[in-house]
Coordinates of C-alpha atoms and ligand atoms in Angstrom, one line a residue:
M32 CA -0.2 45.5 49.5
G33 CA -2.1 42.9 51.4
R34 CA -5.2 43.7 49.4
L35 CA -4.7 44.6 45.8
P36 CA -5.6 48.1 44.8
G37 CA -8.6 48.9 42.6
T38 CA -8.3 48.5 38.9
L39 CA -8.1 45.1 37.3
V40 CA -7.9 44.6 33.5
A41 CA -9.0 41.5 31.6
T42 CA -7.3 41.6 28.1
C43 CA -8.8 39.8 25.2
S44 CA -8.7 39.4 21.4
R45 CA -10.4 42.3 19.6
G46 CA -14.0 41.4 19.1
L47 CA -14.4 39.6 22.4
E48 CA -14.7 42.6 24.7
E49 CA -18.5 42.2 24.8
V50 CA -18.2 38.6 25.8
V51 CA -15.7 39.3 28.5
Q52 CA -17.9 42.1 29.8
A53 CA -20.8 39.7 30.0
E54 CA -18.7 37.1 31.8
L55 CA -17.5 39.7 34.3
L56 CA -21.2 40.6 34.9
A57 CA -21.9 37.0 35.6
L58 CA -19.1 37.1 38.2
G59 CA -20.8 40.0 39.8
H60 CA -19.0 43.0 38.2
S61 CA -21.6 45.4 36.9
A62 CA -19.4 48.4 36.6
T63 CA -17.0 47.4 33.8
R64 CA -15.4 49.6 31.1
A65 CA -14.5 48.1 27.7
T66 CA -11.7 49.5 25.6
R67 CA -10.1 48.0 22.5
G68 CA -9.0 44.5 23.5
A69 CA -9.5 45.0 27.3
V70 CA -12.2 45.3 29.9
E71 CA -11.5 47.1 33.2
F72 CA -13.2 46.2 36.4
S73 CA -12.3 46.5 40.1
G74 CA -11.9 44.3 43.1
G75 CA -9.4 42.6 45.4
L76 CA -7.7 39.3 45.5
E77 CA -10.9 37.3 45.3
A78 CA -12.1 39.1 42.2
L79 CA -8.7 38.6 40.6
Y80 CA -8.7 34.9 41.4
R81 CA -12.2 34.3 40.2
A82 CA -11.5 36.1 36.9
N83 CA -8.4 34.0 36.2
L84 CA -10.3 30.8 37.1
W85 CA -13.5 31.5 35.2
L86 CA -13.0 33.9 32.3
R87 CA -13.3 31.9 29.1
G88 CA -12.8 34.7 26.5
A89 CA -10.0 36.6 28.2
T90 CA -6.3 36.4 27.5
R91 CA -4.9 37.7 30.8
V92 CA -5.9 39.4 34.0
L93 CA -3.7 42.3 35.0
V94 CA -3.5 44.7 38.0
R95 CA -3.1 48.3 37.1
L96 CA -0.1 49.9 38.9
A97 CA 0.3 53.2 37.1
S98 CA -0.7 55.0 34.0
G99 CA 0.2 58.3 32.4
V100 CA 1.2 60.2 29.3
V101 CA 4.9 60.1 28.5
S102 CA 7.0 61.6 25.8
S103 CA 10.5 60.6 26.8
R104 CA 12.6 58.0 28.7
E105 CA 12.8 60.4 31.6
D106 CA 9.0 60.6 31.8
L107 CA 8.7 56.8 31.7
Y108 CA 11.3 56.4 34.4
R109 CA 9.5 58.9 36.6
L110 CA 6.2 57.1 36.1
A111 CA 7.7 53.7 36.9
A112 CA 9.7 55.0 39.9
E113 CA 6.5 56.3 41.6
V114 CA 5.1 52.7 41.9
S115 CA 5.5 51.3 45.4
W116 CA 7.5 48.3 44.1
E117 CA 8.5 47.4 47.7
E118 CA 4.9 46.4 48.2
V119 CA 4.8 44.2 45.1
V120 CA 8.2 42.5 45.0
A121 CA 9.3 40.6 48.1
P122 CA 13.1 40.5 49.0
G123 CA 14.8 37.8 47.0
Q124 CA 12.1 37.6 44.3
T125 CA 13.0 37.8 40.6
I126 CA 11.3 40.1 38.1
A127 CA 10.8 40.6 34.4
V128 CA 9.2 43.4 32.4
A129 CA 7.3 42.5 29.2
V130 CA 6.3 45.2 26.8
A131 CA 3.5 45.5 24.3
G132 CA 2.2 48.2 22.0
R133 CA 4.1 51.1 20.3
H134 CA 5.2 54.6 21.1
P135 CA 7.1 57.1 18.9
A136 CA 9.6 57.8 21.8
F137 CA 10.6 54.2 21.9
A138 CA 11.3 52.9 18.4
N139 CA 13.0 50.0 20.1
T140 CA 10.4 48.8 22.7
S141 CA 12.9 46.7 24.6
V142 CA 14.5 50.1 25.6
A143 CA 11.2 51.1 27.2
A144 CA 11.2 47.8 29.2
L145 CA 14.7 48.5 30.3
V146 CA 13.8 51.9 31.6
V147 CA 11.0 50.4 33.7
K148 CA 13.3 47.7 35.0
D149 CA 15.9 50.4 36.0
A150 CA 13.3 52.5 37.8
L151 CA 12.0 49.4 39.7
V152 CA 15.5 48.2 40.6
D153 CA 16.7 51.7 41.6
R154 CA 13.7 52.2 43.8
L155 CA 14.1 48.9 45.6
R156 CA 17.8 49.5 46.1
R157 CA 17.0 52.9 47.6
V158 CA 14.2 51.7 49.8
R159 CA 15.6 48.3 50.8
G160 CA 19.3 48.4 50.0
Q161 CA 18.9 45.3 47.8
R162 CA 18.2 44.9 44.1
P163 CA 16.0 42.1 42.6
D164 CA 17.4 39.9 39.9
V165 CA 15.9 39.7 36.5
D166 CA 14.7 36.3 35.3
R167 CA 13.2 36.6 31.8
R168 CA 12.2 32.9 31.6
D169 CA 10.5 32.3 34.9
P170 CA 10.2 35.4 37.0
A171 CA 8.3 35.5 40.4
V172 CA 6.9 38.9 39.5
R173 CA 5.8 39.7 36.0
V174 CA 5.4 43.4 35.1
Q175 CA 3.7 44.4 31.9
L176 CA 4.3 47.7 30.2
H177 CA 1.8 48.7 27.6
L178 CA 2.9 51.5 25.3
A179 CA 0.4 53.7 23.5
L180 CA 0.6 57.3 22.3
G181 CA -2.3 58.5 24.5
E182 CA -1.4 56.6 27.7
V183 CA 1.3 54.3 28.9
T184 CA 0.3 51.8 31.5
L185 CA 2.1 49.6 33.9
H186 CA 0.5 46.4 35.1
L187 CA 1.2 43.4 37.3
D188 CA 0.5 40.2 35.3
A189 CA -1.7 37.9 37.4
S190 CA -2.0 35.2 34.8
G191 CA 1.5 34.4 33.5
E192 CA 0.8 32.0 30.6
P193 CA -2.1 33.3 28.6
L194 CA -5.5 32.2 30.0
S195 CA -6.1 30.5 26.6
H196 CA -3.5 27.9 27.6
R197 CA -5.9 25.8 29.6
G198 CA -3.4 22.9 29.7
Y199 CA -5.4 20.2 27.7
R200 CA -3.8 20.9 24.3
R201 CA 0.0 20.4 24.1
H202 CA 0.4 20.2 20.4
G203 CA -2.4 21.6 18.3
G204 CA -3.2 20.4 14.8
P205 CA -1.8 22.3 11.8
A206 CA -4.0 25.3 12.5
P207 CA -5.4 25.2 16.0
L208 CA -7.6 27.9 17.2
S209 CA -6.9 29.7 20.5
E210 CA -9.0 28.2 23.3
A211 CA -10.1 31.7 24.4
L212 CA -11.2 32.5 20.8
A213 CA -13.1 29.2 20.5
A214 CA -14.9 29.8 23.8
G215 CA -15.5 33.5 22.9
A216 CA -17.1 32.5 19.6
L217 CA -19.3 30.0 21.4
L218 CA -20.4 32.6 23.9
L219 CA -21.1 35.1 21.0
A220 CA -23.2 32.4 19.4
G221 CA -25.2 32.2 22.6
Y222 CA -24.2 28.6 23.2
D223 CA -25.0 27.6 26.8
G224 CA -24.9 23.8 26.5
T225 CA -28.6 23.2 26.4
A226 CA -28.8 22.5 22.6
P227 CA -27.0 19.7 20.8
F228 CA -23.6 20.8 19.4
L229 CA -21.5 19.8 16.4
D230 CA -18.1 20.8 15.1
P231 CA -17.8 18.9 11.8
M232 CA -14.2 20.0 11.2
C233 CA -12.8 19.7 14.7
G234 CA -9.0 19.6 14.1
S235 CA -7.5 19.4 17.5
G236 CA -10.9 19.6 19.1
T237 CA -10.7 23.1 20.7
I238 CA -14.2 24.2 19.8
A239 CA -15.9 21.0 21.0
I240 CA -13.9 20.9 24.2
E241 CA -14.7 24.5 25.0
A242 CA -18.3 23.7 24.3
A243 CA -18.1 20.8 26.7
L244 CA -16.5 23.0 29.4
I245 CA -19.3 25.5 29.0
A246 CA -22.0 22.8 29.0
T247 CA -20.7 21.1 32.1
G248 CA -20.1 24.4 33.9
T249 CA -16.4 23.6 34.2
A250 CA -14.1 26.5 35.1
P251 CA -11.5 26.8 32.3
G252 CA -8.7 27.5 34.7
L253 CA -9.0 24.4 36.9
Q254 CA -6.1 22.5 35.4
R255 CA -3.3 25.1 35.3
G256 CA -1.2 27.4 37.5
F257 CA -1.2 31.2 37.5
A258 CA 1.5 33.9 38.1
F259 CA -0.3 35.2 41.2
Q260 CA 0.5 32.0 43.0
R261 CA 4.0 33.2 43.4
W262 CA 3.1 36.7 44.8
W263 CA 4.1 37.1 48.4
F264 CA 0.6 38.3 49.2
H265 CA -1.1 35.4 47.5
D266 CA -3.7 33.8 49.8
P267 CA -3.5 30.0 49.2
V268 CA -6.5 29.3 51.5
L269 CA -8.8 31.6 49.6
W270 CA -7.5 30.2 46.3
A271 CA -8.1 26.6 47.4
D272 CA -11.6 27.5 48.5
L273 CA -12.4 29.0 45.1
V274 CA -11.0 26.0 43.3
E275 CA -12.9 23.5 45.4
G276 CA -16.1 25.6 45.0
A277 CA -15.6 25.5 41.2
R278 CA -15.0 21.7 41.2
A279 CA -18.2 21.2 43.0
L280 CA -20.1 23.1 40.3
S281 CA -19.3 20.7 37.5
R282 CA -22.4 18.9 36.1
R283 CA -23.4 16.5 33.3
A284 CA -23.6 17.9 29.8
P285 CA -27.3 18.5 29.3
A286 CA -27.2 17.8 25.5
P287 CA -25.0 15.8 23.1
I288 CA -21.8 17.3 21.8
H289 CA -20.3 15.8 18.6
A290 CA -17.0 16.5 16.9
S291 CA -15.8 15.1 13.6
D292 CA -13.0 15.5 11.1
V293 CA -12.0 13.8 7.9
D294 CA -8.5 13.3 9.2
E295 CA -7.9 10.3 11.5
A296 CA -5.0 12.1 13.3
A297 CA -7.4 15.0 14.2
V298 CA -10.0 12.6 15.5
R299 CA -7.4 10.9 17.7
A300 CA -6.0 14.3 18.9
T301 CA -9.5 15.5 19.8
G302 CA -10.2 12.4 21.9
R303 CA -6.9 12.8 23.6
H304 CA -7.4 16.5 24.4
A305 CA -11.0 16.0 25.5
R306 CA -9.9 13.3 28.0
R307 CA -7.1 15.6 29.3
A308 CA -9.6 18.4 29.7
G309 CA -11.8 16.1 31.8
V310 CA -14.7 16.2 29.3
G311 CA -13.9 13.0 27.3
E312 CA -17.1 11.3 28.3
W313 CA -19.3 14.2 27.0
I314 CA -17.9 14.4 23.4
E315 CA -18.6 11.9 20.7
V316 CA -15.7 12.0 18.3
Q317 CA -16.0 10.5 14.8
R318 CA -14.1 10.3 11.5
R319 CA -16.5 11.9 9.0
D320 CA -16.4 14.1 6.0
A321 CA -18.2 17.4 6.8
R322 CA -20.1 17.1 3.5
Q323 CA -21.8 14.1 5.0
L324 CA -23.0 16.2 7.8
S325 CA -25.1 14.4 10.5
L326 CA -26.8 16.4 13.3
P327 CA -26.8 15.1 16.9
G328 CA -30.3 16.3 17.4
P329 CA -33.0 18.9 16.7
G330 CA -32.0 22.6 17.1
T331 CA -28.3 21.7 16.8
V332 CA -25.8 24.5 17.1
I333 CA -22.9 24.0 14.6
L334 CA -19.8 26.1 15.2
T335 CA -16.7 25.3 13.2
N336 CA -13.7 26.9 11.5
P337 CA -13.2 25.3 8.0
P338 CA -9.8 25.0 6.4
Y339 CA -8.6 28.2 4.8
G340 CA -6.1 28.9 2.1
E341 CA -2.9 30.5 3.3
R342 CA -0.8 30.0 0.3
L343 CA -1.4 31.2 -3.3
G344 CA -3.6 28.8 -5.2
E345 CA -5.1 27.2 -2.2
R346 CA -8.1 29.4 -2.3
D347 CA -9.1 28.1 -5.7
R348 CA -8.5 24.6 -4.6
L349 CA -10.9 25.2 -1.6
R350 CA -13.7 26.9 -3.6
P351 CA -15.5 23.7 -4.5
F352 CA -15.2 22.4 -0.9
Y353 CA -16.9 25.6 0.5
R354 CA -19.7 25.2 -2.2
E355 CA -20.2 21.6 -1.2
L356 CA -20.2 22.5 2.5
G357 CA -22.9 25.1 1.7
D358 CA -24.9 22.4 0.0
A359 CA -24.5 20.0 2.9
L360 CA -25.8 22.8 5.3
K361 CA -28.8 23.4 3.1
T362 CA -29.7 19.8 2.6
R363 CA -28.6 18.0 5.7
A364 CA -28.9 20.6 8.5
A365 CA -32.5 21.9 8.4
G366 CA -33.4 23.4 11.7
A367 CA -29.8 24.0 12.8
T368 CA -28.0 27.2 13.3
A369 CA -24.5 27.2 11.8
W370 CA -21.7 29.5 12.8
L371 CA -18.6 29.5 10.5
L372 CA -15.4 31.2 11.7
V373 CA -13.8 32.1 8.5
G374 CA -10.6 34.0 7.7
D375 CA -11.2 34.3 3.9
R376 CA -14.3 36.2 2.9
E377 CA -13.9 35.2 -0.8
L378 CA -14.1 31.6 0.2
A379 CA -17.0 32.2 2.6
K380 CA -19.1 33.6 -0.3
E381 CA -18.9 30.2 -2.0
V382 CA -21.1 28.8 0.8
G383 CA -23.9 30.4 -1.1
L384 CA -26.1 31.2 2.0
R385 CA -27.0 34.6 3.3
A386 CA -25.4 35.2 6.7
S387 CA -27.8 36.7 9.3
R388 CA -24.9 37.9 11.4
R389 CA -21.3 38.8 10.7
I390 CA -19.2 39.4 13.7
P391 CA -15.6 40.6 13.2
L392 CA -13.1 38.7 15.4
F393 CA -9.3 38.5 15.5
N394 CA -7.4 35.2 15.4
G395 CA -4.0 36.7 16.4
P396 CA -3.4 39.2 13.7
I397 CA -5.8 37.6 11.2
E398 CA -9.1 39.4 10.9
C399 CA -11.9 36.8 10.8
R400 CA -15.7 36.8 10.6
L401 CA -18.0 34.7 12.6
L402 CA -20.9 34.1 10.3
R403 CA -24.3 33.0 11.4
F404 CA -26.5 30.9 9.0
D405 CA -30.1 30.0 10.0
L406 CA -30.9 26.8 8.3
F407 CA -34.7 26.8 8.0
A408 CA -36.5 23.6 7.0
G409 CA -38.1 23.9 3.6
P410 CA -36.9 24.6 0.0
A411 CA -33.3 25.7 -0.1
P412 CA -32.7 29.3 -1.2
R413 CA -31.1 29.7 -4.6
R414 CA -27.3 30.0 -4.7
G415 CA -26.2 33.6 -4.9
G416 CA -29.7 34.9 -4.0
G417 CA -28.9 37.7 -1.6
G418 CA -25.2 38.3 -1.6
G419 CA -23.7 35.6 0.6
C420 CA -21.0 36.8 3.0
P421 CA -19.1 40.0 3.5
Ligands
SAM88 C1 -8.7 25.1 10.4 S1 -8.7 23.5 10.9 C2 -9.7 23.4 12.3 C3 -8.9 23.7 13.6 C4 -9.7 23.5 14.8 N1 -10.7 24.5 15.1 C5 -8.7 23.4 16.0 O1 -8.8 24.3 16.9 O2 -7.8 22.6 16.0 C6 -9.7 22.7 9.7 C7 -10.0 21.3 9.9 O3 -10.9 20.8 8.8 C8 -10.6 19.5 8.5 N2 -11.2 19.2 7.2 C9 -10.7 19.5 6.0 N3 -11.6 19.0 5.0 C10 -12.5 18.3 5.7 C11 -13.7 17.6 5.3 N4 -14.0 17.4 4.0 N5 -14.5 17.1 6.2 C12 -14.2 17.2 7.6 N6 -13.1 17.9 8.0 C13 -12.3 18.4 7.1 C14 -9.1 19.4 8.6 O4 -8.6 18.1 8.7 C15 -8.8 20.4 9.7 O5 -8.6 19.6 10.9

């Protein structure tokens, strides 16, 4: 399989399909198909490399190997045994099969992974007289089985570590946001780096760093490795060309990017992570209370995810903070557009401003809303006038 076969799949958090589709369009893929949490496109090695290097909102890039409806172990074995594994796995390479999703025929999903592994191993032993070893921790070839009632799919995982692991953040703060979700929210907000930017509750700095990567045109995958680099048909010359081309595209940030937090440790972490991401010079990091909001310039885009209450009682403790945050937005941010990524709709209502957009997004299993507030100059609207957030 010198050139990879047709269908590639970029997986993503639910709610980011539209973003990933737009990113793929910018990479030259006009014929894409979005499903829940994934976007399909087609191409060869170059398309696959570019997607891994450039997609900001995606979680992984996969190569479709087989798909079909199954209702038993035997069906799944047959489906997996039809894949030309001898073209995917070189002699001596290790393998692992990861499994996601659910299927009534496989109450224990690791049994399904075992069936696929057996089909793969049996086929290679038959064709080649040699079986590959399994290495769950660091396999050369990663197979992904996705279980679903309608269709089971088998993929080759080209990314390995999720694409959100850019490499600049080793230890997040207490509640760090996924890098892909931060970038996806920025792209949903239409942020392109040309307007001033502020995250006034930056935590480990993820949103501001992703903003700086967008603003400087920096490919998010420049600092990390990918599973495809261990494939026997990997083309290191093509890959090096694409990386070099991406490096050459980096530019100055056209507008200021500010990040602040009330917590000194968060301020330090943001600075450290920004430097590691190569965008330290473009982000001004300050210790500041978000209620003392200060905009970096006219037409600022604010995007932030405020603290949320996970434990009982925390919501009540945070209500006054959300009210004061709303007041700060009304009185100190005229002319800005603020986007709040919130997990708690009750708390979001306390902001006391009417959201002009409410976009559902998933932070792992937590359903969030990305709320847009247009902060016009002029008299502040009365609290509660118009219903607030969802
Ligand atoms: C949910 S976390 C943000 C996580 C961040 N997006 C990240 O990826 O790491 C909320 C942040 O708000 C900060 N915070 C809480 N109260 C604040 C205040 N009054 N002013 C500024 N920051 C505050 C916390 O220190 C915490 O870092």
